[in-house]
Coordinates of C-alpha atoms in Angstrom, one line a residue:
M1 CA 74.4 131.6 44.9
S2 CA 77.5 133.5 45.9
S3 CA 78.3 136.8 44.1
E4 CA 81.4 135.2 42.5
I5 CA 79.4 132.4 40.9
A6 CA 76.7 134.9 39.8
S7 CA 79.4 137.0 38.1
I8 CA 80.8 134.0 36.2
A9 CA 77.3 133.1 35.1
R10 CA 76.6 136.5 33.7
K11 CA 80.0 136.6 31.9
Y12 CA 79.7 133.2 30.2
M13 CA 76.0 132.5 29.9
N14 CA 73.4 134.0 27.6
D15 CA 70.4 135.5 29.5
P16 CA 70.9 133.3 32.7
V17 CA 68.0 132.8 35.0
E18 CA 68.3 132.2 38.7
I19 CA 65.7 129.9 40.2
I20 CA 65.3 130.4 44.0
I21 CA 63.4 127.9 46.1
G22 CA 62.3 129.7 49.3
T23 CA 63.0 133.3 50.2
K24 CA 66.4 134.8 49.3
N25 CA 68.6 135.7 52.3
S26 CA 65.9 134.6 54.8
S27 CA 66.6 132.4 57.8
A28 CA 64.5 129.8 59.5
E29 CA 61.8 131.4 61.7
N30 CA 62.7 129.2 64.6
V31 CA 66.3 130.4 64.7
S32 CA 67.3 133.2 67.0
H33 CA 70.5 135.2 66.3
A34 CA 73.0 136.3 69.0
Y35 CA 76.6 137.5 69.1
Y36 CA 79.4 138.1 71.5
I37 CA 81.8 141.0 71.1
V38 CA 85.2 139.5 71.8
H39 CA 88.9 140.2 71.5
A40 CA 90.4 138.3 68.6
K41 CA 92.8 136.5 70.9
D42 CA 89.9 135.4 73.2
K43 CA 87.8 133.7 70.6
Y44 CA 88.8 130.2 71.6
K45 CA 88.2 131.0 75.3
V46 CA 84.7 132.3 74.5
L47 CA 84.0 129.2 72.4
K48 CA 84.9 127.0 75.4
R49 CA 82.6 129.0 77.6
I50 CA 79.7 128.7 75.2
A51 CA 80.2 124.9 75.2
D52 CA 80.5 124.7 79.0
F53 CA 77.5 127.0 79.5
E54 CA 75.3 124.8 77.3
P55 CA 75.7 121.2 78.8
D56 CA 73.6 119.6 76.1
I57 CA 75.1 121.5 73.1
Y58 CA 75.1 119.8 69.7
A59 CA 76.6 122.2 67.3
I60 CA 78.6 123.0 64.1
V61 CA 81.4 125.5 64.6
F62 CA 82.1 127.3 61.3
C63 CA 85.6 128.6 60.6
R64 CA 87.0 130.5 57.6
T65 CA 90.0 128.4 56.6
R66 CA 91.1 124.8 56.8
K67 CA 94.1 125.8 59.0
E68 CA 91.8 127.6 61.5
T69 CA 89.4 124.7 61.5
Q70 CA 92.0 122.1 62.4
E71 CA 93.6 124.4 65.0
V72 CA 90.3 125.0 66.8
A73 CA 89.3 121.3 66.7
S74 CA 92.7 120.2 68.0
K75 CA 92.5 122.6 70.9
L76 CA 89.0 121.3 71.8
I77 CA 90.0 117.7 71.7
N78 CA 93.1 118.4 73.8
D79 CA 90.8 120.2 76.3
G80 CA 88.6 117.1 76.7
Y81 CA 85.6 118.0 74.4
N82 CA 83.9 115.5 72.1
A83 CA 84.9 117.4 68.9
D84 CA 86.5 116.8 65.5
A85 CA 87.3 118.7 62.3
L86 CA 85.8 118.5 58.9
H87 CA 87.7 120.2 56.1
G88 CA 89.1 119.7 52.6
D89 CA 92.4 118.3 53.7
L90 CA 90.7 115.1 54.9
S91 CA 90.4 112.0 52.7
Q92 CA 86.9 110.9 51.8
A93 CA 87.2 108.0 54.2
Q94 CA 88.1 110.4 57.0
R95 CA 85.3 112.7 56.1
D96 CA 82.8 109.8 56.2
T97 CA 84.0 108.7 59.6
V98 CA 83.8 112.1 61.1
M99 CA 80.3 112.8 59.7
Q100 CA 79.0 109.4 60.9
K101 CA 80.3 110.0 64.4
F102 CA 78.6 113.4 64.4
R103 CA 75.3 112.0 63.2
L104 CA 75.4 109.5 66.0
K105 CA 76.1 112.3 68.5
N106 CA 79.4 110.7 69.5
L107 CA 80.7 114.2 68.7
R108 CA 79.0 117.2 70.2
L109 CA 81.1 119.8 68.4
L110 CA 81.9 119.6 64.7
V111 CA 84.4 122.3 63.6
A112 CA 84.0 122.7 59.8
T113 CA 84.6 124.9 56.8
D114 CA 81.6 126.0 54.7
V115 CA 82.7 123.9 51.7
A116 CA 83.3 120.7 53.7
A117 CA 79.9 121.0 55.5
R118 CA 77.8 121.3 52.4
G119 CA 77.0 117.6 52.2
L120 CA 76.3 117.3 55.9
D121 CA 72.6 117.0 56.8
V122 CA 72.0 116.6 60.5
E123 CA 68.8 116.9 62.6
D124 CA 68.4 118.3 66.1
L125 CA 71.4 120.8 66.0
T126 CA 71.0 123.1 69.0
H127 CA 73.5 125.7 67.9
V128 CA 75.4 127.0 64.9
I129 CA 78.5 128.9 66.0
N130 CA 80.2 131.3 63.7
F131 CA 83.8 131.3 65.0
S132 CA 84.5 133.5 62.0
L133 CA 81.9 135.6 60.2
P134 CA 81.5 134.8 56.5
D135 CA 82.0 137.6 54.0
D136 CA 78.9 136.6 52.0
T137 CA 75.4 137.1 53.6
E138 CA 74.1 134.1 51.7
V139 CA 76.7 131.9 53.4
Y140 CA 75.5 133.0 56.8
T141 CA 71.9 132.0 55.9
H142 CA 73.1 128.6 54.8
R143 CA 75.0 128.2 58.1
C144 CA 72.1 129.2 60.4
G145 CA 69.6 127.2 58.4
R146 CA 71.1 124.0 59.7
T147 CA 69.5 124.5 63.1
G148 CA 65.8 125.2 64.0
R149 CA 64.4 122.5 61.8
A150 CA 61.3 120.4 62.0
G151 CA 59.5 122.8 64.3
K152 CA 62.4 122.9 66.8
T153 CA 64.2 126.0 68.0
G154 CA 67.9 126.8 67.4
I155 CA 70.3 129.6 67.9
S156 CA 73.0 131.0 65.7
I157 CA 75.9 132.6 67.7
S158 CA 78.6 134.7 66.2
L159 CA 81.9 135.7 67.8
V160 CA 82.5 139.2 66.6
H161 CA 85.5 141.5 66.9
L162 CA 84.8 145.2 67.1
R163 CA 86.2 145.7 63.5
E164 CA 83.5 143.2 62.3
K165 CA 80.5 145.1 63.6
N166 CA 79.8 146.7 60.3
N167 CA 79.8 143.3 58.6
L168 CA 77.5 141.9 61.3
Q169 CA 75.0 144.8 60.8
K170 CA 75.0 144.2 57.1
I171 CA 74.1 140.5 57.7
E172 CA 71.4 141.6 60.2
R173 CA 69.8 143.9 57.6
M174 CA 69.8 141.2 54.9
V175 CA 68.5 138.5 57.2
K176 CA 65.8 140.9 58.5
K177 CA 65.9 139.5 62.0
P178 CA 67.2 141.1 65.2
F179 CA 70.7 140.1 66.4
K180 CA 71.0 140.2 70.2
A181 CA 74.3 141.1 71.9
I182 CA 74.8 138.8 74.9
P183 CA 77.4 139.0 77.7
I184 CA 80.2 136.4 77.9
P185 CA 79.3 133.9 80.6
T186 CA 81.2 134.2 83.9
G187 CA 82.9 131.3 85.5
S188 CA 80.3 131.3 88.3
E189 CA 77.4 131.2 85.8
I190 CA 79.0 128.3 84.0
C191 CA 79.6 126.2 87.1
G192 CA 76.1 126.9 88.3
K193 CA 74.6 125.8 84.9
Q194 CA 76.6 122.6 84.8
L195 CA 75.8 121.8 88.4
F196 CA 72.0 122.2 88.1
N197 CA 72.0 120.3 84.9
W198 CA 73.8 117.4 86.6
V199 CA 71.3 117.6 89.5
S200 CA 68.4 117.4 87.1
K201 CA 69.9 114.2 85.5
L202 CA 70.5 112.8 88.9
E203 CA 66.9 113.2 89.8
T204 CA 65.7 111.3 86.7
V205 CA 68.4 108.6 86.3
A206 CA 67.2 105.0 86.5
S207 CA 69.4 103.0 88.8
D208 CA 70.0 99.2 88.2
H209 CA 69.4 98.0 91.8
Q210 CA 70.2 94.4 91.1
E211 CA 73.7 95.1 89.7
I212 CA 74.7 97.4 92.6
E213 CA 72.9 95.8 95.5
K214 CA 75.8 93.4 96.3
F215 CA 78.2 96.3 96.6
L216 CA 76.0 98.6 98.8
P217 CA 76.9 97.1 102.2
E218 CA 80.7 97.7 101.7
I219 CA 80.1 101.2 100.2
K220 CA 77.9 102.2 103.1
L221 CA 80.6 101.0 105.5
K222 CA 83.3 103.1 103.8
L223 CA 81.1 106.2 103.8
E224 CA 79.4 106.0 107.1
G225 CA 81.7 108.6 108.6
L226 CA 80.4 111.3 106.2
D227 CA 77.2 113.2 106.8
R228 CA 74.9 113.9 103.9
E229 CA 76.2 117.5 103.2
E230 CA 79.8 116.4 103.2
L231 CA 79.0 113.5 100.9
L232 CA 77.3 115.8 98.5
K233 CA 80.2 118.2 98.5
R234 CA 82.7 115.4 97.7
V235 CA 80.6 113.9 94.9
I236 CA 80.1 117.4 93.3
S237 CA 83.8 118.2 93.6
L238 CA 84.7 114.9 92.0
E239 CA 82.2 115.3 89.2
F240 CA 83.0 119.0 88.4
D241 CA 86.8 118.9 89.0
R242 CA 87.6 120.3 85.5
F243 CA 85.1 123.1 85.7
L244 CA 86.1 124.1 89.2
D245 CA 89.8 124.2 88.2
D246 CA 89.1 126.1 85.0
Y247 CA 86.7 128.7 86.4
R248 CA 87.2 128.9 90.2
H249 CA 90.1 131.3 90.0
G250 CA 89.9 132.2 86.3
E251 CA 89.4 135.9 85.4
D252 CA 86.1 136.7 83.7
L253 CA 86.5 137.8 80.1
I254 CA 85.7 141.5 79.5
D255 CA 83.7 142.6 76.5
P256 CA 85.9 144.9 74.4
V257 CA 84.8 148.5 73.8
P258 CA 86.0 151.1 71.3
E259 CA 89.1 152.9 72.3
K260 CA 87.2 156.2 72.9
D261 CA 85.0 154.5 75.4
N262 CA 87.0 153.8 78.5
S263 CA 84.1 152.2 80.4
I264 CA 86.3 149.1 81.1
E265 CA 88.6 151.3 83.1
R266 CA 85.7 153.1 84.8
S267 CA 84.2 149.8 85.8
H268 CA 87.2 149.0 87.9
R269 CA 87.4 152.3 89.8
K270 CA 85.3 155.2 91.1
S271 CA 87.9 157.9 90.5
S272 CA 91.4 158.4 89.3
H273 CA 92.6 159.4 92.7
T274 CA 90.4 157.4 95.0
Q275 CA 92.2 156.1 98.1
Y276 CA 92.2 152.4 98.6
S277 CA 89.6 151.2 101.1
G278 CA 89.3 148.4 103.6
S279 CA 92.1 145.8 103.5
Y280 CA 93.3 146.8 100.1
K281 CA 96.5 148.6 99.2
R282 CA 96.9 150.8 96.2
L283 CA 100.0 150.1 94.0
F284 CA 101.8 152.1 91.4
I285 CA 103.1 150.5 88.2
N286 CA 105.3 152.3 85.7
L287 CA 103.2 151.1 82.7
G288 CA 100.1 152.7 81.1
K289 CA 98.0 152.8 78.0
S290 CA 100.9 154.1 75.9
D291 CA 102.8 150.9 76.8
G292 CA 99.8 148.7 75.7
L293 CA 98.7 148.0 79.3
Y294 CA 95.0 147.6 79.8
A295 CA 93.0 145.8 82.5
E296 CA 93.3 142.4 80.7
Q297 CA 97.1 142.8 80.2
L298 CA 97.5 143.7 83.9
F299 CA 95.6 140.5 84.9
D300 CA 97.9 138.5 82.6
L301 CA 101.0 140.1 83.9
V302 CA 100.1 139.5 87.6
N303 CA 99.1 135.9 86.9
S304 CA 102.3 135.2 84.9
C305 CA 104.4 136.4 87.8
T306 CA 102.5 134.6 90.5
R307 CA 102.2 131.1 89.0
G308 CA 100.2 128.7 91.1
R309 CA 98.5 131.5 93.0
K310 CA 95.6 133.7 92.0
I311 CA 95.8 137.2 93.5
P312 CA 92.5 139.2 93.3
I313 CA 92.8 142.7 91.9
G314 CA 90.5 145.5 93.0
K315 CA 90.1 148.9 91.4
I316 CA 92.3 149.7 88.4
D317 CA 93.2 153.3 87.3
L318 CA 94.8 153.2 83.9
L319 CA 96.6 156.4 82.8
K320 CA 98.7 157.2 79.7
S321 CA 102.1 156.5 81.1
F322 CA 101.6 154.6 84.3
S323 CA 98.7 153.1 86.3
F324 CA 97.4 152.3 89.8
F325 CA 95.7 149.1 91.0
E326 CA 94.5 147.7 94.3
V327 CA 95.3 144.3 95.9
E328 CA 94.6 142.9 99.3
A329 CA 97.1 144.3 101.9
G330 CA 98.4 140.8 102.7
D331 CA 99.3 140.2 99.0
A332 CA 100.9 143.6 98.4
D333 CA 104.5 142.9 99.4
D334 CA 104.6 139.5 97.7
L335 CA 103.2 140.9 94.5
I336 CA 105.7 143.8 94.5
G337 CA 108.5 141.4 94.8
A338 CA 107.2 139.2 92.1
L339 CA 106.5 142.0 89.6
N340 CA 109.6 144.1 90.1
N341 CA 112.2 143.7 87.4
S342 CA 110.0 141.5 85.3
K343 CA 109.4 142.5 81.7
F344 CA 106.4 143.7 79.8
K345 CA 107.0 144.1 76.1
N346 CA 110.7 144.6 76.8
E347 CA 109.9 147.3 79.3
R348 CA 111.3 146.7 82.9
V349 CA 108.4 146.6 85.4
V350 CA 108.6 148.7 88.5
V351 CA 105.9 148.5 91.2
E352 CA 105.6 150.2 94.5
I353 CA 103.1 151.3 97.2
A354 CA 101.3 154.4 95.8
Q355 CA 102.0 157.5 97.8
E356 CA 99.7 160.5 98.1
K357 CA 100.6 164.1 99.0
S358 CA 100.0 164.8 102.7
D359 CA 98.9 168.4 102.1
N360 CA 96.3 167.5 99.5
P361 CA 95.0 163.9 99.9
G362 CA 92.7 164.2 96.9
K363 CA 95.6 164.8 94.5
S364 CA 98.2 162.3 93.5
R365 CA 101.9 163.2 93.6
Y366 CA 102.3 161.4 90.2
N367 CA 101.9 163.3 87.0
D368 CA 100.6 161.6 83.9
R369 CA 104.0 161.0 82.5
K370 CA 106.9 158.6 83.2
P371 CA 108.6 159.4 86.5
A372 CA 111.9 161.2 86.0
K373 CA 114.1 158.2 86.7
W374 CA 112.6 156.2 83.8
S375 CA 112.2 159.0 81.3
H376 CA 115.8 160.2 82.1
R377 CA 117.2 156.7 81.5
K378 CA 115.5 156.6 78.1
H379 CA 116.8 160.1 77.3
E380 CA 120.3 159.2 78.2
K381 CA 120.2 156.1 75.9
R382 CA 119.0 158.2 73.0
R383 CA 121.6 160.9 73.7
S384 CA 124.3 158.2 73.9
R385 CA 123.3 156.8 70.5
K386 CA 123.2 160.2 69.0
T387 CA 126.7 161.0 70.3
Q388 CA 128.1 157.8 68.9
R389 CA 126.7 158.6 65.4
T390 CA 128.0 162.2 65.3
P391 CA 131.4 162.4 63.6
S392 CA 134.2 164.4 65.2
L393 CA 135.0 167.8 63.7
S394 CA 138.5 168.0 65.0

């Protein structure tokens, strides 16, 4: 039982005895435990990637509150997933309908609170997904115990923010099973997984020859101009249109790291002052870490200013007050025009081709502070406000 209920029992009962069936805080032997380290704002994106990476997923997604449960379920439904919500704000008739649809596998994802899911007993769950970690370890064991039944294997996946690592480690110690950190699936990996799953089904599907036989001559006539390879490409494109649109140009999600570990920045560059190579141009931007600009924010800024077009970004060098990044030479002028005079957290964005000192190519002409023209403008504003507040002595 939860610690709150145990406390009430000790307070109001005389010599209470707890009877435990099974082993306390133990999870099913057939359940493996994994987790993704994610930014809080990326939780839903990662949930979608899990669902897309597992084509035959049949899972319960656990959330902490009714509001969060409904929000996540609504987003999944709007994005085309067979999903629904189960929480305390539903009437009994609505709850029964949702649970029946899930038992019949008409729903592949059930987003639920712990309380609402207590009466739900479903076989063959492939996954339990902890969209939000529970505070109580016993609640976690109840969640993950819903998969891996009847000799089948299951997996419990948790979406964990850096601040929740201590809570996760506590759960791991109590469960006494290892929790494996796994990388967030890339768009390419997701498309490949979906494609080969579809090919496997295509190999084994039973076709009803009698029903389609009468249509074959006309179909063959319409497609006779396409060779086998072109026909395959078109069928695949038609079948995987959503995945290709979502992931072909989408940026891969980066696992967050502690602030003291700047390995994200290092992964995008070799050195703070490395010259751009090949057909890339190195650009300067008047924003840095002190402005809240990191690799992910830079991607978002570029994408928001170049709607309808995805511009690939090369090496990124994030400094305190400004940054450098590389783009293909053919995109540089267009991107500079799109970004200049845009706003980032109320700060005017200025981008230009990065310049290097001619007498010392290895050293940048920029110092790790705002260029004079921006810092001077801010200083003038502060001085102006100060002057206005100072009363005259004459």
